[in-house]
Short mmCIF file of C-alpha atoms in Angstrom, two decimals:
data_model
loop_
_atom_site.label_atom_id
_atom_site.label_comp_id
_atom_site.label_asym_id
_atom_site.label_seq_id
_atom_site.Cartn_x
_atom_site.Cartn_y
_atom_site.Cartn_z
CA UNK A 44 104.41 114.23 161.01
CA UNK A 45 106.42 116.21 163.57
CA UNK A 46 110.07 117.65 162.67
CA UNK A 47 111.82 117.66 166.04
CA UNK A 48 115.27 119.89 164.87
CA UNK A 49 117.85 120.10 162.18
CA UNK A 50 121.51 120.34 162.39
CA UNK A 51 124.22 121.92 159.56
CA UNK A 52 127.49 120.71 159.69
CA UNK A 53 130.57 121.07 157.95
CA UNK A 54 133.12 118.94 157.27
CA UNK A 55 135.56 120.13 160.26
CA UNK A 56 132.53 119.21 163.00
CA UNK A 57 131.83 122.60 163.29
CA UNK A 58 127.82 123.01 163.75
CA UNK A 59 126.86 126.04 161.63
CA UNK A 60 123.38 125.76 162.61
CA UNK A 61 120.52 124.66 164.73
CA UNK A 62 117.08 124.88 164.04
CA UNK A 63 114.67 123.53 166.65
CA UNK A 64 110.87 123.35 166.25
CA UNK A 65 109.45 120.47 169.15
CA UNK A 66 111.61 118.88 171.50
CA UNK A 67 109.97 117.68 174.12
CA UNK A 68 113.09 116.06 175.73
CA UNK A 69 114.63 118.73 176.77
CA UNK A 70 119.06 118.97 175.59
CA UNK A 71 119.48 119.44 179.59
CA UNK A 72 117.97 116.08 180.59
CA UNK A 73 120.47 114.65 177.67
CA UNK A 74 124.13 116.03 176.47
CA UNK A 75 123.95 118.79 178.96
CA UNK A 76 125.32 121.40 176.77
CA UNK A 77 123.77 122.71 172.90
CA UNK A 78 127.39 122.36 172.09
CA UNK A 79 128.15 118.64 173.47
CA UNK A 80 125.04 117.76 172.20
CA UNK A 81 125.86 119.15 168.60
CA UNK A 82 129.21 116.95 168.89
CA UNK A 83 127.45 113.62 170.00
CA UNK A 84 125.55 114.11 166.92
CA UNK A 85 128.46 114.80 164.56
CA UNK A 86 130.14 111.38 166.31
CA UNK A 87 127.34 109.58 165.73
CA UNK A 88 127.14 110.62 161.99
CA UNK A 89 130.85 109.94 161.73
CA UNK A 90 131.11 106.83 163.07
CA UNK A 91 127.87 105.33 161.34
CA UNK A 92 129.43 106.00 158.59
CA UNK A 93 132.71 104.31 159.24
CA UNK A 94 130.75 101.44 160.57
CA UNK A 95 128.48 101.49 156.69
CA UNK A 96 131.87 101.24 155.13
CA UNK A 97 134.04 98.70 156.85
CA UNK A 98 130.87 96.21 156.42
CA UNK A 99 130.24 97.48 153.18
CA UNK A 100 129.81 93.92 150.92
CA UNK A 101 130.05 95.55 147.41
CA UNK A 102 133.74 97.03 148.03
CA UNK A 103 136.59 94.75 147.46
CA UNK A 104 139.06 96.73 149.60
CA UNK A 105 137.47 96.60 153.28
CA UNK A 106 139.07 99.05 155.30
CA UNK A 107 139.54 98.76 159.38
CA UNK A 108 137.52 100.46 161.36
CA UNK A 109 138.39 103.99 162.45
CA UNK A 110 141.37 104.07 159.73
CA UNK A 111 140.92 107.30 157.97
CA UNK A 112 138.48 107.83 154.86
CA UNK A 113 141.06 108.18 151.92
CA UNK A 114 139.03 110.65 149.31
CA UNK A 115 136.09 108.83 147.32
CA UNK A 116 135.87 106.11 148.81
CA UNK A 117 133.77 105.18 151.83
CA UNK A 118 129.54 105.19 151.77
CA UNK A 119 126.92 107.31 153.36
CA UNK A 120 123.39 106.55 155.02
CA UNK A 121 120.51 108.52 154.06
CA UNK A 122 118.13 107.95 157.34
CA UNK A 123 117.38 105.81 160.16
CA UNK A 124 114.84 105.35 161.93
CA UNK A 125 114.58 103.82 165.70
CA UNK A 126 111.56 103.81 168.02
CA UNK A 127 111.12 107.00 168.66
CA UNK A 128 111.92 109.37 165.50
CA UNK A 129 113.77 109.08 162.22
CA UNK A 130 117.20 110.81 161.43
CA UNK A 131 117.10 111.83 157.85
CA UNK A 132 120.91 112.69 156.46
CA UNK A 133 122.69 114.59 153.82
CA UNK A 134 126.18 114.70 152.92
CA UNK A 135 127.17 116.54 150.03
CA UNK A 136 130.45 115.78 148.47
CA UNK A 137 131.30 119.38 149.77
CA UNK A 138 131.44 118.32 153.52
CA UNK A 139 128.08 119.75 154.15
CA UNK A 140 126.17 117.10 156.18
CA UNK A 141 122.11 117.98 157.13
CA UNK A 142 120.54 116.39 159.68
CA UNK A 143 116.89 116.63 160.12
CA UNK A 144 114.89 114.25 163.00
CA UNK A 145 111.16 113.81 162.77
CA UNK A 146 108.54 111.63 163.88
CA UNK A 147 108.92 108.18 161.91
CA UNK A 148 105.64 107.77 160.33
CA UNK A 149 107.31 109.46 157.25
CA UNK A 150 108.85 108.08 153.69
CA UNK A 151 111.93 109.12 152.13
CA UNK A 152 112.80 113.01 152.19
CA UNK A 153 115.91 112.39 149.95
CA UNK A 154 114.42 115.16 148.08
CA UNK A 155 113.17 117.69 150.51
CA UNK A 156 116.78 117.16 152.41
CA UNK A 157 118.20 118.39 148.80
CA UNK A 158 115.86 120.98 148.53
CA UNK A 159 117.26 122.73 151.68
CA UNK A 160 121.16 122.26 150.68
CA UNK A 161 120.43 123.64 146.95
CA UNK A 162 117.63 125.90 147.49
CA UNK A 163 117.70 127.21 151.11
CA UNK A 164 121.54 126.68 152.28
CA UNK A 165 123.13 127.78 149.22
CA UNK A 166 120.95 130.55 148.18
CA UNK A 167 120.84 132.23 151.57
CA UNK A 168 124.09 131.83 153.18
CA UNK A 169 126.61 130.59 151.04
CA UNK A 170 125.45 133.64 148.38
CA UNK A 171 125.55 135.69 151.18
CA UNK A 172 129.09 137.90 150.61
CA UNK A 173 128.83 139.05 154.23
CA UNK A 174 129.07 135.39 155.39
CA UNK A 175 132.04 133.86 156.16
CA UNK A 176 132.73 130.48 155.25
CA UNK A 177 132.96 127.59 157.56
CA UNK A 178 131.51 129.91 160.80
CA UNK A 179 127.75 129.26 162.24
CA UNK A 180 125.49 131.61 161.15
CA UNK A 181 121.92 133.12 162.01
CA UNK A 182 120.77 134.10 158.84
CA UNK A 183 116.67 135.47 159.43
CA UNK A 184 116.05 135.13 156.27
CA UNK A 185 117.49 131.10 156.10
CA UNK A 186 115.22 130.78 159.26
CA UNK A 187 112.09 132.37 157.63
CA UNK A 188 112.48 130.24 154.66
CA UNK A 189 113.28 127.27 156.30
CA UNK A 190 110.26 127.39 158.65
CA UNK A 191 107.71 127.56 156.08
CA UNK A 192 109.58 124.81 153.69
CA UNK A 193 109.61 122.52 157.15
CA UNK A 194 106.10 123.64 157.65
CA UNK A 195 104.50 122.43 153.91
CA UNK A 196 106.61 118.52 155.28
CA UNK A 197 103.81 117.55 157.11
CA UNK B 63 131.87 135.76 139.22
CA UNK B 64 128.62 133.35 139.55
CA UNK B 65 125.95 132.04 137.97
CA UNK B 66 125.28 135.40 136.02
CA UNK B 67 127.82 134.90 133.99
CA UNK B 68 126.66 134.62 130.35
CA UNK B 69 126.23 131.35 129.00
CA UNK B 70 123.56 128.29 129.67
CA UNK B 71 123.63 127.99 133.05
CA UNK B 72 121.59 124.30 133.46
CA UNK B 73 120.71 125.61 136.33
CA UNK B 74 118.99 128.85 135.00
CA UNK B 75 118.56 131.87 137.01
CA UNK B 76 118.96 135.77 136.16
CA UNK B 77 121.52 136.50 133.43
CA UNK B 78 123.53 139.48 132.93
CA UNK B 79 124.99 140.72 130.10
CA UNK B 80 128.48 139.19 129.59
CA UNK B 81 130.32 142.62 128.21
CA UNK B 82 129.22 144.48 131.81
CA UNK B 83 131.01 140.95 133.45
CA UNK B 84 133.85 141.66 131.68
CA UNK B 85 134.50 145.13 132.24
CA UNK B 86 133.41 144.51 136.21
CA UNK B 87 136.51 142.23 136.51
CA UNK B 88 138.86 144.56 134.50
CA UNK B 89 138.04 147.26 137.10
CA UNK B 90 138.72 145.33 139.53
CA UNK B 91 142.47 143.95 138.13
CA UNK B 92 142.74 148.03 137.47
CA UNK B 93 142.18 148.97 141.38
CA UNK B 94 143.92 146.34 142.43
CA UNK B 95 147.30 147.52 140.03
CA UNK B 96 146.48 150.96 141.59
CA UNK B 97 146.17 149.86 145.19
CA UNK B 98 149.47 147.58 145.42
CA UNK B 99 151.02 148.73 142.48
CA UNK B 100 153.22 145.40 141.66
CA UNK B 101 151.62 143.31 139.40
CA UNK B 102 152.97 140.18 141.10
CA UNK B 103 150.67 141.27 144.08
CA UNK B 104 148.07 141.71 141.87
CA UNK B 105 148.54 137.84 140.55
CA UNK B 106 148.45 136.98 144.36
CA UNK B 107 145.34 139.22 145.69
CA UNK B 108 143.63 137.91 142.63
CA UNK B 109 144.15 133.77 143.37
CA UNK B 110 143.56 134.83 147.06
CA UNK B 111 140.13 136.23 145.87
CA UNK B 112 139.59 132.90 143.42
CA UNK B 113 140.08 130.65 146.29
CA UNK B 114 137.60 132.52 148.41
CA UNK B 115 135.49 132.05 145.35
CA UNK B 116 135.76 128.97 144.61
CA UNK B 117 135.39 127.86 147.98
CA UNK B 118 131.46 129.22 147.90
CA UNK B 119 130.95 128.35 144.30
CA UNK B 120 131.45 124.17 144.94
CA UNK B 121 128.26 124.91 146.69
CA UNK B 122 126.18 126.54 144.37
CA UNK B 123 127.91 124.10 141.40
CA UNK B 124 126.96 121.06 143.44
CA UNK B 125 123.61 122.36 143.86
CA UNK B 126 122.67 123.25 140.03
CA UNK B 127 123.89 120.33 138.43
CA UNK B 128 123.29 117.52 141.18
CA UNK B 129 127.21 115.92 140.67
CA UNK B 130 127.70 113.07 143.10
CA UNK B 131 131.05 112.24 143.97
CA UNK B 132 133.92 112.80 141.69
CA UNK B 133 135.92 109.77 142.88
CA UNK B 134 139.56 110.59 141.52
CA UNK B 135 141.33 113.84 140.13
CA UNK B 136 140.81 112.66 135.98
CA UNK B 137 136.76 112.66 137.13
CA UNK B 138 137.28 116.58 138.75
CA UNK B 139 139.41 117.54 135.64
CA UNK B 140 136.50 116.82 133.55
CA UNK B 141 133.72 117.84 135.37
CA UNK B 142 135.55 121.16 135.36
CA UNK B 143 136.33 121.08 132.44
CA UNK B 144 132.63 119.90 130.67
CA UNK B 145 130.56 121.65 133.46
CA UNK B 146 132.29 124.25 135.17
CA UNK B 147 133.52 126.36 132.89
CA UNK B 148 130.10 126.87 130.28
CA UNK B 149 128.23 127.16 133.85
CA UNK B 150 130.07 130.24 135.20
CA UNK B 151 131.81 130.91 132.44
CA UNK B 152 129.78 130.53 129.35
CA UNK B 153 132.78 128.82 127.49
CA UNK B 154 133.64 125.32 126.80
CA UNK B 155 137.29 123.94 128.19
CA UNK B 156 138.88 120.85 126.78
CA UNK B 157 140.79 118.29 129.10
CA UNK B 158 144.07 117.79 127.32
CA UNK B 159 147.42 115.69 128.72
CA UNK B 160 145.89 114.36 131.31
CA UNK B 161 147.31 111.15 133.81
CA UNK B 162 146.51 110.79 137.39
CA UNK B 163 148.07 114.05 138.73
CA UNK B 164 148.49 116.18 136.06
CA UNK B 165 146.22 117.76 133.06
CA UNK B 166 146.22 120.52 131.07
CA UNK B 167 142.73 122.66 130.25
CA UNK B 168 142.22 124.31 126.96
CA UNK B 169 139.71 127.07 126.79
CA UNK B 170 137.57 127.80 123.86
CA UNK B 171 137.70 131.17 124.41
CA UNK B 172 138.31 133.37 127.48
CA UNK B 173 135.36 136.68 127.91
CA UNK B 174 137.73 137.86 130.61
CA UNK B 175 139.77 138.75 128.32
CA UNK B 176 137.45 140.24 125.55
CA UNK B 177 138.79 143.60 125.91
CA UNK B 178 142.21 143.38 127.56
CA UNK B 179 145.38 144.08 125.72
CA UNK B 180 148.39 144.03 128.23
CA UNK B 181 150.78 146.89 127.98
CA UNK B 182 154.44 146.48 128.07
CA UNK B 183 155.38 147.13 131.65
CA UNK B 184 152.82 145.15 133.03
CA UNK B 185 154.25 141.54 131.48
CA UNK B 186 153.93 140.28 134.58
CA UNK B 187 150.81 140.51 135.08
CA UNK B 188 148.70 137.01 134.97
CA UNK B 189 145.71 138.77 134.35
CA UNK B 190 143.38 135.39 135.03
CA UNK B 191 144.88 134.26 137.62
CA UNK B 192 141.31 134.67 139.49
CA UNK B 193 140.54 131.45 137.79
CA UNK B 194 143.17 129.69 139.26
CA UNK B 195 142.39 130.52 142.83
CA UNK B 196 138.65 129.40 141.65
CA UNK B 197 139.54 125.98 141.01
CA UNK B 198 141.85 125.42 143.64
CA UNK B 199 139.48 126.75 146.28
CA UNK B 200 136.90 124.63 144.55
CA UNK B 201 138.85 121.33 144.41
CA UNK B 202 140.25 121.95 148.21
CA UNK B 203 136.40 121.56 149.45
CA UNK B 204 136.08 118.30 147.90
CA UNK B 205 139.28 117.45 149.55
CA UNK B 206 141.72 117.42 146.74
CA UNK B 207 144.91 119.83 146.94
CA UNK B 208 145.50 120.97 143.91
CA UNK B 209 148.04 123.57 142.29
CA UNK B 210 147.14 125.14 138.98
CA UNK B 211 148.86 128.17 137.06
CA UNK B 212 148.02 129.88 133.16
CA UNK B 213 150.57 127.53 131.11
CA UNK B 214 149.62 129.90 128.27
CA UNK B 215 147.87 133.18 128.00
CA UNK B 216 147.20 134.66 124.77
CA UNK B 217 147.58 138.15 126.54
CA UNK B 218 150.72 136.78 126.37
CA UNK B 219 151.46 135.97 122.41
CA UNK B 220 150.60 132.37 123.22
CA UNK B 221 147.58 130.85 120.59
CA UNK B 222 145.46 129.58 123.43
CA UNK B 223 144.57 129.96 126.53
CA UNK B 224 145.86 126.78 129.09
CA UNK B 225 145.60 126.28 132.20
CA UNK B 226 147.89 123.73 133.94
CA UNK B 227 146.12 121.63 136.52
CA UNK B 228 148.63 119.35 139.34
CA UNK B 229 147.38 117.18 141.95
CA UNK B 230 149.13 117.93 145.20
CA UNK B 231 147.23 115.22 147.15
CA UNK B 232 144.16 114.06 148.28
CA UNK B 233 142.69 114.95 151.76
CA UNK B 234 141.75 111.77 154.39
CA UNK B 235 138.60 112.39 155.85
CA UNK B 236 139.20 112.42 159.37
CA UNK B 237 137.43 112.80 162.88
CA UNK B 238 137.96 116.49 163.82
CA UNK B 239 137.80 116.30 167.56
CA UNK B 240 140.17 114.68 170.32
CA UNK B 241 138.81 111.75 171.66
CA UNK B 242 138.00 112.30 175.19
#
């Protein structure tokens, strides 16, 4: 299994962090930009998930496309996986959405994804007082850890 | 305040003792009465400091105890309530009064106040008002606008002490950039 790169957002589309271990495509020969490329992401995890809930069969109320999310309502994906790699997601009911692409030749990493909000994200830079909330951050010691948890994935 | 705090944590982690808690945040309410000298300041810089708080704490709460979704404001209110307040602050709270916007949270007992007796010319003085900028802070990340105040504060000469919880509304969850 190869992990490709991870994105952190929060609930305002701001990209907190990137992580990047293999990409062989290179973000010039795509978005352009780290930045636009970071945003196509967070549009694509926005509107898959308006797209999950309008078709959504279980709900009674079936809300229009691109009408706004009222709070609780509305469901989330937790992967996908095309061709080419497999987009594992996590969105806590905090706003804090994880996005990790590998190759697809792997299960479910429901758990692993939680394992790097609880154990990783919150331990290293949301108890971090010097942090401030809702900016990006480069955090060594998030990066160290998160390298070797990514490493023990494959 | 964080997961420290006396009490069972479900969540474990390193414990400290609950008196030195106590007497961390009465040194704080004391420099803050010495730096801006009103005590209504002091009830502001201390929800101001709640809300910055509680805005990190959600985290580390969502984390521990593995809560989905709390779909409406009675759900919050109790998971508050039930969960919150033996996590961080090793007592138990009771939901009381509550309807769709409004509830009122009784707490067992209060170890902020374990030593505290307020003094005559400081009446104004909400001395946990910390707790209210907590939830608030806590609530606005899972997009609910809340207002809470101490409804009664036995610093005060009331038997209990309440905290009085309003919903203000909820937040849409909407796409943050212009569409080119």
């Amino acid at each position: 299994m190869v992990c490709f790169n991870m994105y952190i957002f929060n609930r305002n589309g701001v990209c907190l962090h990137y992580s990047e271990w293999s990409r062989p495509k290179n973000v010039k020969d795509g978005a352009g930009t780290l930045v636009d490329d970071a945003k196509m992401m967070f549009g694509l995890l926005f509107s898959l998930k308006n797209v999950c809930t309008a078709i959504d069969p279980t709900r009674e109320v079936k809300r229009p496309l691109g009408a706004p999310t009222p709070h609780g309502e509305g469901c989330s994906f937790r992967s996908f996986t095309t061709d080419c790699y497999k987009l594992h997601y996590l969105d806590s009911p905090s706003g804090i959405k994880i996005v990790l692409n590998t190759s697809k030749d792997v299960g479910s990493l429901e758990k692993q994804m939680w394992v790097i909000y609880s154990s990783l994200y919150c331990e290293y830079i949301v108890k971090n007082p010097l942090y401030t909330v809702g900016e990006p951050f480069e955090c060594e010691q998030f990066v160290q850890k998160l390298n070797k948890f990514v490493a023990t994935l494959g | 305040m964080s997961s420290k705090a006396k009490g069972a944590s479900p969540g474990g982690g390193d414990r400290i003792n609950s008196e030195l808690f106590t007497l961390t945040y009465g040194a704080l309410v004391r420099h803050l009465l010495l730096d801006l000298e009103s005590p209504e300041e002091v009830n502001k810089q201390l929800d101001k400091m709640g809300q910055n708080i509680g805005i990190r704490l959600v985290d580390d709460f969502l984390a521990k105890t593995n809560t989905g979704r709390c779909r409406n404001f009675r759900e919050a209110a109790k998971t508050i309530a039930e969960t919150g307040f033996r996590m961080f602050l090793g007592c138990s709270a009771k939901v009381t009064q509550i309807d769709d916007k409004e509830c009122k949270m009784v707490l067992s007992e209060n170890p902020l106040t374990d030593f505290v007796e307020l003094p005559e010319k400081l009446q104004p003085l909400s001395y946990c008002s910390l707790l209210c900028g907590v939830i608030r802070g806590a609530l606005e990340q899972i997009s609910m606008k809340v207002e809470c105040e101490i409804s009664k504060d036995p610093l005060k000469g009331d038997e209990r002490f309440e905290l009085h919880m309003r919903l203000v509304e909820y937040v849409n969850e909407e796409y943050p950039f212009k569409d080119d």
